């Protein structure tokens, strides 16, 4: 297993666990809770700090085990580029779904269909940050998948 693939596995696990922490802080009983802006800000800062610390630890552990040599070759760079492209496509889809949903919800007010209230700050923050996590997790999964095929 290459160092790049090991990093992807570590990042995938760490990101999924940190998203679980983020979800735990903003949901209650499976629904997005109506939390205060201060609570959301603290949760956001804690999530960013956890991502920085966890990925720094992963990089440090891999660097300590590395016995010289190049960090990435051409294959690693190509795999990273394809994974970045997949992540970008997913984020574009997520953002467009949120925009279309917000516009349709405003245009067809009072409909009987289930809705996501993007006017609510906790829902908006949860949707956007979950989209970022989804993009990152899909990128790491794409890297792992490309190494396996």
PDB file of C-alpha atoms in Angstrom:
ATOM      1  CA  UNK A   1       0.000   0.000   0.000  1.00  0.00           C
ATOM      2  CA  UNK A   2       1.460   3.357  -1.036  1.00  0.00           C
ATOM      3  CA  UNK A   3       1.884   6.219   1.395  1.00  0.00           C
ATOM      4  CA  UNK A   4      -0.722   8.219  -0.532  1.00  0.00           C
ATOM      5  CA  UNK A   5      -3.254   5.404  -0.120  1.00  0.00           C
ATOM      6  CA  UNK A   6      -2.445   5.109   3.599  1.00  0.00           C
ATOM      7  CA  UNK A   7      -3.042   8.840   3.953  1.00  0.00           C
ATOM      8  CA  UNK A   8      -6.373   8.492   2.135  1.00  0.00           C
ATOM      9  CA  UNK A   9      -7.480   5.702   4.506  1.00  0.00           C
ATOM     10  CA  UNK A  10      -6.500   7.738   7.577  1.00  0.00           C
ATOM     11  CA  UNK A  11      -8.191  10.853   6.224  1.00  0.00           C
ATOM     12  CA  UNK A  12     -11.344   8.911   5.344  1.00  0.00           C
ATOM     13  CA  UNK A  13     -11.675   7.447   8.845  1.00  0.00           C
ATOM     14  CA  UNK A  14     -10.776  10.702  10.609  1.00  0.00           C
ATOM     15  CA  UNK A  15     -13.162  12.754   8.465  1.00  0.00           C
ATOM     16  CA  UNK A  16     -16.047  10.343   8.998  1.00  0.00           C
ATOM     17  CA  UNK A  17     -15.497  10.429  12.773  1.00  0.00           C
ATOM     18  CA  UNK A  18     -15.269  14.225  12.822  1.00  0.00           C
ATOM     19  CA  UNK A  19     -18.449  14.490  10.733  1.00  0.00           C
ATOM     20  CA  UNK A  20     -20.111  12.223  13.317  1.00  0.00           C
ATOM     21  CA  UNK A  21     -18.976  14.673  16.040  1.00  0.00           C
ATOM     22  CA  UNK A  22     -20.318  17.589  13.986  1.00  0.00           C
ATOM     23  CA  UNK A  23     -23.632  15.779  13.435  1.00  0.00           C
ATOM     24  CA  UNK A  24     -23.904  14.915  17.123  1.00  0.00           C
ATOM     25  CA  UNK A  25     -23.470  18.587  18.046  1.00  0.00           C
ATOM     26  CA  UNK A  26     -26.145  19.875  15.626  1.00  0.00           C
ATOM     27  CA  UNK A  27     -28.799  17.162  15.689  1.00  0.00           C
ATOM     28  CA  UNK A  28     -31.194  15.802  18.255  1.00  0.00           C
ATOM     29  CA  UNK A  29     -33.196  12.650  17.733  1.00  0.00           C
ATOM     30  CA  UNK A  30     -32.257  12.473  14.059  1.00  0.00           C
ATOM     31  CA  UNK A  31     -33.415  16.031  13.327  1.00  0.00           C
ATOM     32  CA  UNK A  32     -31.388  19.212  13.048  1.00  0.00           C
ATOM     33  CA  UNK A  33     -31.776  21.001  16.363  1.00  0.00           C
ATOM     34  CA  UNK A  34     -32.533  24.693  16.693  1.00  0.00           C
ATOM     35  CA  UNK A  35     -29.238  25.626  18.349  1.00  0.00           C
ATOM     36  CA  UNK A  36     -27.871  29.077  19.056  1.00  0.00           C
ATOM     37  CA  UNK A  37     -25.394  30.803  16.739  1.00  0.00           C
ATOM     38  CA  UNK A  38     -22.800  30.662  19.538  1.00  0.00           C
ATOM     39  CA  UNK A  39     -23.213  26.859  19.739  1.00  0.00           C
ATOM     40  CA  UNK A  40     -22.861  26.569  15.945  1.00  0.00           C
ATOM     41  CA  UNK A  41     -19.764  28.784  15.938  1.00  0.00           C
ATOM     42  CA  UNK A  42     -18.135  26.714  18.696  1.00  0.00           C
ATOM     43  CA  UNK A  43     -19.012  23.516  16.828  1.00  0.00           C
ATOM     44  CA  UNK A  44     -17.607  24.902  13.567  1.00  0.00           C
ATOM     45  CA  UNK A  45     -14.341  25.992  15.203  1.00  0.00           C
ATOM     46  CA  UNK A  46     -14.022  22.660  17.027  1.00  0.00           C
ATOM     47  CA  UNK A  47     -14.637  20.797  13.762  1.00  0.00           C
ATOM     48  CA  UNK A  48     -11.970  22.800  11.920  1.00  0.00           C
ATOM     49  CA  UNK A  49      -9.470  22.291  14.749  1.00  0.00           C
ATOM     50  CA  UNK A  50     -10.210  18.550  14.836  1.00  0.00           C
ATOM     51  CA  UNK A  51      -9.663  18.293  11.065  1.00  0.00           C
ATOM     52  CA  UNK A  52      -6.360  20.188  11.268  1.00  0.00           C
ATOM     53  CA  UNK A  53      -5.065  18.194  14.231  1.00  0.00           C
ATOM     54  CA  UNK A  54      -6.163  14.797  12.907  1.00  0.00           C
ATOM     55  CA  UNK A  55      -4.679  15.357   9.454  1.00  0.00           C
ATOM     56  CA  UNK A  56      -1.463  16.725  10.973  1.00  0.00           C
ATOM     57  CA  UNK A  57      -1.163  13.590  13.099  1.00  0.00           C
ATOM     58  CA  UNK A  58      -1.780  11.373  10.056  1.00  0.00           C
ATOM     59  CA  UNK A  59       0.885  13.232   8.053  1.00  0.00           C
ATOM     60  CA  UNK A  60       3.360  13.127  10.952  1.00  0.00           C
ATOM     61  CA  UNK A  61       2.877   9.396  11.505  1.00  0.00           C
ATOM     62  CA  UNK A  62       3.346   8.652   7.829  1.00  0.00           C
ATOM     63  CA  UNK A  63       6.402  10.919   7.605  1.00  0.00           C
ATOM     64  CA  UNK A  64       7.991   9.218  10.631  1.00  0.00           C
ATOM     65  CA  UNK A  65       7.586   5.808   8.984  1.00  0.00           C
ATOM     66  CA  UNK A  66       8.851   6.942   5.567  1.00  0.00           C
ATOM     67  CA  UNK A  67      12.349   5.840   4.666  1.00  0.00           C
ATOM     68  CA  UNK A  68      13.355   8.592   2.237  1.00  0.00           C
ATOM     69  CA  UNK A  69      12.390   8.625  -1.406  1.00  0.00           C
ATOM     70  CA  UNK A  70       9.801  10.635  -3.253  1.00  0.00           C
ATOM     71  CA  UNK A  71       6.497  11.427  -1.671  1.00  0.00           C
ATOM     72  CA  UNK A  72       4.363  11.173  -4.841  1.00  0.00           C
ATOM     73  CA  UNK A  73       5.077   9.924  -8.333  1.00  0.00           C
ATOM     74  CA  UNK A  74       3.184  10.584 -11.583  1.00  0.00           C
ATOM     75  CA  UNK A  75       0.589   7.897 -10.853  1.00  0.00           C
ATOM     76  CA  UNK A  76      -0.126   9.411  -7.439  1.00  0.00           C
ATOM     77  CA  UNK A  77      -0.519  12.858  -9.014  1.00  0.00           C
ATOM     78  CA  UNK A  78      -2.912  11.491 -11.658  1.00  0.00           C
ATOM     79  CA  UNK A  79      -4.973   9.691  -9.027  1.00  0.00           C
ATOM     80  CA  UNK A  80      -5.126  12.866  -6.929  1.00  0.00           C
ATOM     81  CA  UNK A  81      -6.221  14.918  -9.962  1.00  0.00           C
ATOM     82  CA  UNK A  82      -9.039  12.476 -10.818  1.00  0.00           C
ATOM     83  CA  UNK A  83     -10.193  12.410  -7.175  1.00  0.00           C
ATOM     84  CA  UNK A  84     -10.152  16.230  -7.048  1.00  0.00           C
ATOM     85  CA  UNK A  85     -12.308  16.311 -10.183  1.00  0.00           C
ATOM     86  CA  UNK A  86     -14.804  13.848  -8.692  1.00  0.00           C
ATOM     87  CA  UNK A  87     -14.934  15.926  -5.492  1.00  0.00           C
ATOM     88  CA  UNK A  88     -15.561  19.078  -7.520  1.00  0.00           C
ATOM     89  CA  UNK A  89     -18.401  17.460  -9.451  1.00  0.00           C
ATOM     90  CA  UNK A  90     -20.042  16.262  -6.242  1.00  0.00           C
ATOM     91  CA  UNK A  91     -19.775  19.695  -4.609  1.00  0.00           C
ATOM     92  CA  UNK A  92     -21.269  21.335  -7.706  1.00  0.00           C
ATOM     93  CA  UNK A  93     -24.197  18.902  -7.601  1.00  0.00           C
ATOM     94  CA  UNK A  94     -24.759  19.452  -3.863  1.00  0.00           C
ATOM     95  CA  UNK A  95     -24.698  23.250  -4.183  1.00  0.00           C
ATOM     96  CA  UNK A  96     -27.039  23.167  -7.170  1.00  0.00           C
ATOM     97  CA  UNK A  97     -29.477  20.880  -5.352  1.00  0.00           C
ATOM     98  CA  UNK A  98     -29.508  23.283  -2.394  1.00  0.00           C
ATOM     99  CA  UNK A  99     -30.023  26.315  -4.663  1.00  0.00           C
ATOM    100  CA  UNK A 100     -32.816  24.652  -6.670  1.00  0.00           C
ATOM    101  CA  UNK A 101     -34.443  23.473  -3.461  1.00  0.00           C
ATOM    102  CA  UNK A 102     -34.348  26.979  -1.950  1.00  0.00           C
ATOM    103  CA  UNK A 103     -35.739  28.557  -5.124  1.00  0.00           C
ATOM    104  CA  UNK A 104     -38.474  25.935  -5.548  1.00  0.00           C
ATOM    105  CA  UNK A 105     -39.418  26.240  -1.889  1.00  0.00           C
ATOM    106  CA  UNK A 106     -39.796  30.010  -2.283  1.00  0.00           C
ATOM    107  CA  UNK A 107     -41.635  29.741  -5.610  1.00  0.00           C
ATOM    108  CA  UNK A 108     -44.098  27.079  -4.472  1.00  0.00           C
ATOM    109  CA  UNK A 109     -44.789  28.152  -0.892  1.00  0.00           C
ATOM    110  CA  UNK A 110     -47.400  26.187   0.985  1.00  0.00           C
ATOM    111  CA  UNK A 111     -46.909  22.925  -0.897  1.00  0.00           C
ATOM    112  CA  UNK A 112     -47.565  19.624   0.866  1.00  0.00           C
ATOM    113  CA  UNK A 113     -44.206  18.027   0.017  1.00  0.00           C
ATOM    114  CA  UNK A 114     -41.532  17.495   2.665  1.00  0.00           C
ATOM    115  CA  UNK A 115     -39.152  20.413   2.850  1.00  0.00           C
ATOM    116  CA  UNK A 116     -35.788  21.418   4.204  1.00  0.00           C
ATOM    117  CA  UNK A 117     -35.955  24.882   5.732  1.00  0.00           C
ATOM    118  CA  UNK A 118     -32.790  26.464   4.343  1.00  0.00           C
ATOM    119  CA  UNK A 119     -33.893  29.789   5.834  1.00  0.00           C
ATOM    120  CA  UNK A 120     -33.049  28.317   9.240  1.00  0.00           C
ATOM    121  CA  UNK A 121     -29.392  29.011  10.093  1.00  0.00           C
ATOM    122  CA  UNK A 122     -28.716  25.608  11.751  1.00  0.00           C
ATOM    123  CA  UNK A 123     -30.145  23.769   8.731  1.00  0.00           C
ATOM    124  CA  UNK A 124     -28.144  25.874   6.288  1.00  0.00           C
ATOM    125  CA  UNK A 125     -24.889  25.431   8.230  1.00  0.00           C
ATOM    126  CA  UNK A 126     -25.496  21.699   8.571  1.00  0.00           C
ATOM    127  CA  UNK A 127     -26.294  21.290   4.869  1.00  0.00           C
ATOM    128  CA  UNK A 128     -23.273  23.259   3.656  1.00  0.00           C
ATOM    129  CA  UNK A 129     -20.746  21.680   6.004  1.00  0.00           C
ATOM    130  CA  UNK A 130     -22.141  18.199   5.434  1.00  0.00           C
ATOM    131  CA  UNK A 131     -21.703  18.867   1.714  1.00  0.00           C
ATOM    132  CA  UNK A 132     -18.052  19.759   2.299  1.00  0.00           C
ATOM    133  CA  UNK A 133     -17.555  16.608   4.361  1.00  0.00           C
ATOM    134  CA  UNK A 134     -19.276  14.536   1.673  1.00  0.00           C
ATOM    135  CA  UNK A 135     -16.950  15.972  -0.958  1.00  0.00           C
ATOM    136  CA  UNK A 136     -13.856  15.234   1.106  1.00  0.00           C
ATOM    137  CA  UNK A 137     -14.971  11.718   2.015  1.00  0.00           C
ATOM    138  CA  UNK A 138     -15.843  10.932  -1.621  1.00  0.00           C
ATOM    139  CA  UNK A 139     -12.426  12.239  -2.684  1.00  0.00           C
ATOM    140  CA  UNK A 140     -10.643   9.940  -0.236  1.00  0.00           C
ATOM    141  CA  UNK A 141     -12.823   7.003  -1.287  1.00  0.00           C
ATOM    142  CA  UNK A 142     -12.040   7.764  -4.954  1.00  0.00           C
ATOM    143  CA  UNK A 143      -8.309   7.751  -4.191  1.00  0.00           C
ATOM    144  CA  UNK A 144      -8.601   4.392  -2.428  1.00  0.00           C
ATOM    145  CA  UNK A 145     -10.759   2.948  -5.217  1.00  0.00           C
ATOM    146  CA  UNK A 146      -8.279   4.056  -7.891  1.00  0.00           C
ATOM    147  CA  UNK A 147      -5.403   2.395  -6.070  1.00  0.00           C
ATOM    148  CA  UNK A 148      -7.422  -0.822  -5.773  1.00  0.00           C
ATOM    149  CA  UNK A 149      -8.297  -0.995  -9.482  1.00  0.00           C
TER     150      UNK A 149
END
